Amino acid sequence: MILRLDRVGISLPPPSDPDPEGAAAVQELMGGKFGEMSTWLNYTFQSFNFRARQGARPFYDLLCSIGAEEFGHVELVAATINTMLTGASPTDDGRAPEAALADLKGIGNPHHFLAGGQGALPQNSQGRPWNGDYVFSSGDLVEDLTHNFFLETGARNNKLKVYEMVEHPAARALTGYLLVRGGVHQVAYARALERLTGADLMKMFPSPRIPTEKIPESKPHIERGEHLKLYRFSPEEYQEVVAVFNGPHPETGEELTVADVPHPLGAPAHDLPPQPAVFAPDYAPEEIAAIAQKLRKKAGLPDAPTGTVSEESADMFQTLIGRTG
């Protein structure tokens, strides 16, 4: 079971200039062969299928912990893509719906507008759907861990390239963070293989050979020690991961640690504004807001929504309510 918190991994910049072409490139980090859907479901299925887990508990706990974090990374990539797409279609230009998207032909991924409500999709940067064949779960622990190390290495390669290709502030914030956290997972699988087989993969770091500390958007996370921490994503379970994730970091020599808290605090998400040209959440979003307000009042809830959102989100909600009276 997954405990879900209504937050995202880091604070992303609010929507600025839309970048549908950049959003199409960031889709590689969602549904590409080395994207977050692949890392999440590789480790999750390996944990589902793990046999004799009590006897090999530290390695099972490692897969469960990293798999849970990857679920949050999928959410964060989606939030980034959605931020980059916000404002790409007209919101109040007086044109009929059938003409509103005419200027977007040939720009970015058309599925974002035709099929996705101007949001993220389980696709790669070419618009091809994510494929379940990307999941590798052999049942052999050494084979799976070896696969996972090179999966994380391929993922790091893609993040570096997306960083170099896409200059949008949300994409840079995303890749800066994922490079740090993905590096932790690289180290974790290398250390697990070392414990099992004696193979010293630590000599391969950094791989690809661009130190994360050279990435400006990665530095704040490194300064907080996020390159050293593994989270369990559980209040009480998966405690034995400490038996595997320990020792010196291969690049800095600092001690690896399992965080005392089960998960990072994260940040409130931006409640992105409606995009009525693609009917998200509707052609007349103020009507949905008015209905929700009536239902909230009937249920005895406060007038303002109870969820945690960014300050910009709260202001936007009040604007919508003002429009509906």
GROMACS .gro file of C-alpha atoms in nm:
model
  325
    1MET     CA    1   0.000   0.000   0.000
    2ILE     CA    2   0.113   0.353  -0.068
    3LEU     CA    3   0.062   0.644   0.175
    4ARG     CA    4  -0.006   0.946  -0.046
    5LEU     CA    5   0.068   1.301   0.064
    6ASP     CA    6  -0.080   1.600  -0.119
    7ARG     CA    7   0.260   1.755  -0.191
    8VAL     CA    8   0.526   1.729  -0.459
    9GLY     CA    9   0.892   1.650  -0.405
   10ILE     CA   10   1.021   2.006  -0.438
   11SER     CA   11   0.887   2.357  -0.484
   12LEU     CA   12   0.857   2.418  -0.857
   13PRO     CA   13   0.854   2.766  -1.009
   14PRO     CA   14   0.502   2.889  -1.091
   15PRO     CA   15   0.391   2.903  -1.455
   16SER     CA   16   0.577   3.160  -1.661
   17ASP     CA   17   0.619   3.170  -2.038
   18PRO     CA   18   0.474   2.847  -2.181
   19ASP     CA   19   0.713   2.610  -2.355
   20PRO     CA   20   0.524   2.331  -2.534
   21GLU     CA   21   0.835   2.226  -2.728
   22GLY     CA   22   1.029   2.193  -2.404
   23ALA     CA   23   0.739   2.005  -2.244
   24ALA     CA   24   0.756   1.753  -2.528
   25ALA     CA   25   1.125   1.695  -2.451
   26VAL     CA   26   1.060   1.656  -2.077
   27GLN     CA   27   0.815   1.377  -2.163
   28GLU     CA   28   1.123   1.158  -2.213
   29LEU     CA   29   1.174   1.175  -1.837
   30MET     CA   30   0.818   1.052  -1.791
   31GLY     CA   31   0.755   0.775  -2.044
   32GLY     CA   32   1.092   0.708  -2.205
   33LYS     CA   33   1.277   0.378  -2.167
   34PHE     CA   34   1.485   0.536  -1.888
   35GLY     CA   35   1.209   0.764  -1.758
   36GLU     CA   36   1.050   0.778  -1.415
   37MET     CA   37   0.764   0.544  -1.509
   38SER     CA   38   1.025   0.283  -1.597
   39THR     CA   39   1.229   0.320  -1.279
   40TRP     CA   40   0.914   0.327  -1.065
   41LEU     CA   41   0.761   0.013  -1.219
   42ASN     CA   42   1.087  -0.180  -1.250
   43TYR     CA   43   1.157  -0.155  -0.879
   44THR     CA   44   0.793  -0.193  -0.782
   45PHE     CA   45   0.745  -0.518  -0.974
   46GLN     CA   46   1.076  -0.648  -0.844
   47SER     CA   47   0.950  -0.580  -0.492
   48PHE     CA   48   0.613  -0.741  -0.567
   49ASN     CA   49   0.785  -1.054  -0.699
   50PHE     CA   50   1.059  -1.075  -0.434
   51ARG     CA   51   1.076  -1.431  -0.293
   52ALA     CA   52   1.228  -1.528   0.041
   53ARG     CA   53   1.214  -1.163   0.135
   54GLN     CA   54   1.257  -1.227   0.507
   55GLY     CA   55   1.590  -1.397   0.452
   56ALA     CA   56   1.708  -1.117   0.222
   57ARG     CA   57   1.521  -0.837   0.398
   58PRO     CA   58   1.781  -0.555   0.355
   59PHE     CA   59   1.770  -0.589  -0.025
   60TYR     CA   60   1.391  -0.613  -0.032
   61ASP     CA   61   1.368  -0.301   0.185
   62LEU     CA   62   1.599  -0.120  -0.058
   63LEU     CA   63   1.378  -0.196  -0.360
   64CYS     CA   64   1.063  -0.096  -0.172
   65SER     CA   65   1.208   0.234  -0.054
   66ILE     CA   66   1.343   0.342  -0.392
   67GLY     CA   67   1.030   0.225  -0.574
   68ALA     CA   68   0.813   0.440  -0.347
   69GLU     CA   69   1.026   0.746  -0.414
   70GLU     CA   70   1.002   0.692  -0.788
   71PHE     CA   71   0.623   0.718  -0.768
   72GLY     CA   72   0.673   1.069  -0.636
   73HIS     CA   73   0.915   1.144  -0.919
   74VAL     CA   74   0.648   1.050  -1.173
   75GLU     CA   75   0.419   1.304  -1.008
   76LEU     CA   76   0.690   1.570  -1.010
   77VAL     CA   77   0.767   1.522  -1.380
   78ALA     CA   78   0.394   1.552  -1.455
   79ALA     CA   79   0.373   1.873  -1.251
   80THR     CA   80   0.666   2.014  -1.447
   81ILE     CA   81   0.515   1.932  -1.785
   82ASN     CA   82   0.181   2.079  -1.679
   83THR     CA   83   0.354   2.397  -1.560
   84MET     CA   84   0.533   2.433  -1.892
   85LEU     CA   85   0.209   2.386  -2.087
   86THR     CA   86   0.008   2.637  -1.883
   87GLY     CA   87  -0.080   2.934  -2.100
   88ALA     CA   88   0.014   2.766  -2.428
   89SER     CA   89  -0.347   2.782  -2.550
   90PRO     CA   90  -0.562   3.096  -2.545
   91THR     CA   91  -0.779   3.145  -2.239
   92ASP     CA   92  -1.001   3.440  -2.332
   93ASP     CA   93  -0.960   3.547  -2.694
   94GLY     CA   94  -1.327   3.540  -2.794
   95ARG     CA   95  -1.278   3.277  -3.064
   96ALA     CA   96  -1.498   2.972  -3.101
   97PRO     CA   97  -1.361   2.647  -2.959
   98GLU     CA   98  -1.292   2.502  -3.303
   99ALA     CA   99  -1.050   2.787  -3.378
  100ALA     CA  100  -0.880   2.828  -3.042
  101LEU     CA  101  -0.603   2.574  -3.103
  102ALA     CA  102  -0.524   2.667  -3.462
  103ASP     CA  103  -0.198   2.840  -3.370
  104LEU     CA  104  -0.064   2.527  -3.199
  105LYS     CA  105  -0.042   2.310  -3.511
  106GLY     CA  106   0.311   2.175  -3.546
  107ILE     CA  107   0.421   2.295  -3.202
  108GLY     CA  108   0.537   2.044  -2.940
  109ASN     CA  109   0.339   1.724  -2.886
  110PRO     CA  110  -0.014   1.757  -3.030
  111HIS     CA  111  -0.136   1.490  -2.787
  112HIS     CA  112  -0.085   1.736  -2.503
  113PHE     CA  113  -0.370   1.940  -2.649
  114LEU     CA  114  -0.578   1.683  -2.839
  115ALA     CA  115  -0.578   1.400  -2.585
  116GLY     CA  116  -0.425   1.517  -2.259
  117GLY     CA  117  -0.614   1.827  -2.148
  118GLN     CA  118  -0.290   2.024  -2.189
  119GLY     CA  119  -0.121   1.795  -1.940
  120ALA     CA  120   0.138   1.521  -1.905
  121LEU     CA  121   0.088   1.183  -2.068
  122PRO     CA  122   0.253   0.839  -2.027
  123GLN     CA  123   0.458   0.896  -2.341
  124ASN     CA  124   0.815   0.963  -2.442
  125SER     CA  125   0.949   1.272  -2.620
  126GLN     CA  126   0.832   1.136  -2.957
  127GLY     CA  127   0.476   1.091  -2.831
  128ARG     CA  128   0.508   0.712  -2.821
  129PRO     CA  129   0.326   0.542  -2.529
  130TRP     CA  130   0.524   0.403  -2.239
  131ASN     CA  131   0.575   0.029  -2.286
  132GLY     CA  132   0.541  -0.240  -2.021
  133ASP     CA  133   0.823  -0.426  -2.192
  134TYR     CA  134   1.053  -0.175  -2.021
  135VAL     CA  135   0.992  -0.358  -1.691
  136PHE     CA  136   1.266  -0.605  -1.603
  137SER     CA  137   1.194  -0.841  -1.315
  138SER     CA  138   1.393  -1.161  -1.356
  139GLY     CA  139   1.357  -1.297  -1.003
  140ASP     CA  140   1.737  -1.321  -0.976
  141LEU     CA  141   1.846  -1.059  -0.722
  142VAL     CA  142   2.195  -0.998  -0.860
  143GLU     CA  143   2.062  -0.972  -1.215
  144ASP     CA  144   1.786  -0.730  -1.111
  145LEU     CA  145   2.022  -0.508  -0.911
  146THR     CA  146   2.270  -0.499  -1.200
  147HIS     CA  147   1.989  -0.399  -1.435
  148ASN     CA  148   1.877  -0.131  -1.190
  149PHE     CA  149   2.222   0.026  -1.168
  150PHE     CA  150   2.242   0.066  -1.544
  151LEU     CA  151   1.879   0.180  -1.560
  152GLU     CA  152   1.966   0.462  -1.320
  153THR     CA  153   2.277   0.538  -1.525
  154GLY     CA  154   2.068   0.568  -1.842
  155ALA     CA  155   1.817   0.784  -1.655
  156ARG     CA  156   2.096   1.017  -1.542
  157ASN     CA  157   2.216   1.043  -1.901
  158ASN     CA  158   1.868   1.148  -2.016
  159LYS     CA  159   1.830   1.403  -1.737
  160LEU     CA  160   2.161   1.566  -1.828
  161LYS     CA  161   2.056   1.592  -2.191
  162VAL     CA  162   1.714   1.734  -2.108
  163TYR     CA  163   1.886   1.986  -1.880
  164GLU     CA  164   2.105   2.093  -2.172
  165MET     CA  165   1.811   2.108  -2.415
  166VAL     CA  166   1.536   2.277  -2.211
  167GLU     CA  167   1.597   2.612  -2.042
  168HIS     CA  168   1.250   2.659  -1.890
  169PRO     CA  169   1.289   2.727  -1.514
  170ALA     CA  170   1.053   2.444  -1.416
  171ALA     CA  171   1.248   2.194  -1.628
  172ARG     CA  172   1.578   2.312  -1.482
  173ALA     CA  173   1.442   2.283  -1.126
  174LEU     CA  174   1.316   1.932  -1.202
  175THR     CA  175   1.634   1.801  -1.357
  176GLY     CA  176   1.854   1.961  -1.093
  177TYR     CA  177   1.662   1.773  -0.824
  178LEU     CA  178   1.631   1.442  -1.008
  179LEU     CA  179   2.003   1.434  -1.084
  180VAL     CA  180   2.072   1.443  -0.710
  181ARG     CA  181   1.812   1.187  -0.610
  182GLY     CA  182   1.883   0.959  -0.905
  183GLY     CA  183   2.247   0.970  -0.804
  184VAL     CA  184   2.147   0.836  -0.463
  185HIS     CA  185   1.974   0.544  -0.631
  186GLN     CA  186   2.277   0.477  -0.850
  187VAL     CA  187   2.492   0.459  -0.539
  188ALA     CA  188   2.237   0.242  -0.358
  189TYR     CA  189   2.232  -0.025  -0.627
  190ALA     CA  190   2.610  -0.014  -0.666
  191ARG     CA  191   2.652  -0.060  -0.292
  192ALA     CA  192   2.398  -0.346  -0.287
  193LEU     CA  193   2.588  -0.527  -0.563
  194GLU     CA  194   2.913  -0.472  -0.375
  195ARG     CA  195   2.763  -0.625  -0.061
  196LEU     CA  196   2.632  -0.926  -0.256
  197THR     CA  197   2.916  -0.997  -0.498
  198GLY     CA  198   3.220  -0.789  -0.406
  199ALA     CA  199   3.204  -0.603  -0.739
  200ASP     CA  200   3.332  -0.246  -0.696
  201LEU     CA  201   3.108  -0.031  -0.915
  202MET     CA  202   3.201   0.274  -0.708
  203LYS     CA  203   3.494   0.332  -0.944
  204MET     CA  204   3.244   0.420  -1.218
  205PHE     CA  205   3.112   0.735  -1.049
  206PRO     CA  206   3.009   0.980  -1.171
  207SER     CA  207   2.845   0.807  -1.465
  208PRO     CA  208   2.800   0.979  -1.709
  209ARG     CA  209   3.111   1.167  -1.604
  210ILE     CA  210   2.961   1.505  -1.522
  211PRO     CA  211   2.969   1.569  -1.145
  212THR     CA  212   2.628   1.673  -1.014
  213GLU     CA  213   2.789   1.956  -0.817
  214LYS     CA  214   2.853   2.133  -1.149
  215ILE     CA  215   2.477   2.173  -1.206
  216PRO     CA  216   2.363   2.502  -1.042
  217GLU     CA  217   2.010   2.374  -0.980
  218SER     CA  218   2.150   2.069  -0.802
  219LYS     CA  219   2.364   2.262  -0.555
  220PRO     CA  220   2.086   2.356  -0.305
  221HIS     CA  221   1.991   1.990  -0.271
  222ILE     CA  222   2.354   1.886  -0.226
  223GLU     CA  223   2.401   2.153   0.039
  224ARG     CA  224   2.108   2.000   0.231
  225GLY     CA  225   2.274   1.658   0.208
  226GLU     CA  226   2.014   1.508  -0.025
  227HIS     CA  227   2.291   1.330  -0.219
  228LEU     CA  228   2.362   1.119   0.092
  229LYS     CA  229   2.014   1.026   0.217
  230LEU     CA  230   1.788   0.735   0.143
  231TYR     CA  231   1.426   0.765   0.258
  232ARG     CA  232   1.210   0.470   0.360
  233PHE     CA  233   0.873   0.629   0.271
  234SER     CA  234   0.709   0.445   0.558
  235PRO     CA  235   0.646   0.540   0.922
  236GLU     CA  236   0.781   0.212   1.060
  237GLU     CA  237   0.862  -0.042   0.787
  238TYR     CA  238   1.173  -0.115   0.575
  239GLN     CA  239   1.413  -0.048   0.862
  240GLU     CA  240   1.673  -0.302   0.744
  241VAL     CA  241   1.776  -0.090   0.446
  242VAL     CA  242   2.047   0.050   0.677
  243ALA     CA  243   2.234  -0.280   0.641
  244VAL     CA  244   2.292  -0.210   0.271
  245PHE     CA  245   2.293   0.167   0.234
  246ASN     CA  246   2.598   0.276   0.428
  247GLY     CA  247   2.965   0.359   0.384
  248PRO     CA  248   3.131   0.650   0.202
  249HIS     CA  249   2.980   0.830  -0.096
  250PRO     CA  250   3.196   0.737  -0.400
  251GLU     CA  251   3.246   1.100  -0.511
  252THR     CA  252   3.262   1.299  -0.186
  253GLY     CA  253   3.367   1.043   0.074
  254GLU     CA  254   3.083   1.158   0.304
  255GLU     CA  255   2.890   0.897   0.497
  256LEU     CA  256   2.571   0.762   0.343
  257THR     CA  257   2.269   0.767   0.575
  258VAL     CA  258   1.912   0.645   0.595
  259ALA     CA  259   1.706   0.947   0.695
  260ASP     CA  260   1.539   0.944   1.036
  261VAL     CA  261   1.220   1.082   0.879
  262PRO     CA  262   1.032   0.841   0.650
  263HIS     CA  263   1.010   1.086   0.361
  264PRO     CA  264   1.118   1.437   0.262
  265LEU     CA  265   0.879   1.717   0.348
  266GLY     CA  266   0.816   1.823  -0.012
  267ALA     CA  267   0.622   2.134  -0.109
  268PRO     CA  268   0.264   2.234  -0.192
  269ALA     CA  269   0.181   2.201  -0.559
  270HIS     CA  270   0.068   2.489  -0.774
  271ASP     CA  271  -0.301   2.456  -0.853
  272LEU     CA  272  -0.263   2.537  -1.218
  273PRO     CA  273  -0.529   2.760  -1.374
  274PRO     CA  274  -0.800   2.630  -1.609
  275GLN     CA  275  -0.725   2.597  -1.979
  276PRO     CA  276  -1.075   2.630  -2.129
  277ALA     CA  277  -0.959   2.592  -2.491
  278VAL     CA  278  -0.891   2.224  -2.420
  279PHE     CA  279  -1.186   2.194  -2.175
  280ALA     CA  280  -0.963   2.150  -1.870
  281PRO     CA  281  -1.146   2.115  -1.640
  282ASP     CA  282  -1.432   2.240  -1.862
  283TYR     CA  283  -1.514   2.497  -2.127
  284ALA     CA  284  -1.669   2.703  -1.845
  285PRO     CA  285  -1.451   2.626  -1.540
  286GLU     CA  286  -1.631   2.884  -1.326
  287GLU     CA  287  -1.943   2.663  -1.337
  288ILE     CA  288  -1.754   2.370  -1.187
  289ALA     CA  289  -1.612   2.601  -0.919
  290ALA     CA  290  -1.965   2.722  -0.834
  291ILE     CA  291  -2.100   2.366  -0.808
  292ALA     CA  292  -1.805   2.261  -0.591
  293GLN     CA  293  -1.866   2.559  -0.362
  294LYS     CA  294  -2.233   2.464  -0.316
  295LEU     CA  295  -2.140   2.101  -0.242
  296ARG     CA  296  -1.876   2.216   0.003
  297LYS     CA  297  -2.129   2.430   0.188
  298LYS     CA  298  -2.389   2.152   0.192
  299ALA     CA  299  -2.133   1.912   0.343
  300GLY     CA  300  -2.056   2.157   0.623
  301LEU     CA  301  -1.704   2.227   0.500
  302PRO     CA  302  -1.538   2.568   0.524
  303ASP     CA  303  -1.593   2.810   0.237
  304ALA     CA  304  -1.226   2.787   0.141
  305PRO     CA  305  -1.092   2.447   0.027
  306THR     CA  306  -0.919   2.245   0.297
  307GLY     CA  307  -0.629   2.111   0.088
  308THR     CA  308  -0.275   2.245   0.104
  309VAL     CA  309  -0.183   2.450  -0.201
  310SER     CA  310   0.066   2.720  -0.290
  311GLU     CA  311  -0.021   3.083  -0.224
  312GLU     CA  312  -0.073   3.139  -0.596
  313SER     CA  313  -0.327   2.855  -0.594
  314ALA     CA  314  -0.526   3.009  -0.311
  315ASP     CA  315  -0.538   3.344  -0.492
  316MET     CA  316  -0.654   3.176  -0.810
  317PHE     CA  317  -0.937   2.997  -0.628
  318GLN     CA  318  -1.062   3.322  -0.482
  319THR     CA  319  -1.055   3.475  -0.831
  320LEU     CA  320  -1.268   3.192  -0.965
  321ILE     CA  321  -1.518   3.225  -0.680
  322GLY     CA  322  -1.539   3.597  -0.743
  323ARG     CA  323  -1.623   3.533  -1.106
  324THR     CA  324  -1.911   3.302  -1.010
  325GLY     CA  325  -2.051   3.530  -0.738
   0.00000   0.00000   0.00000
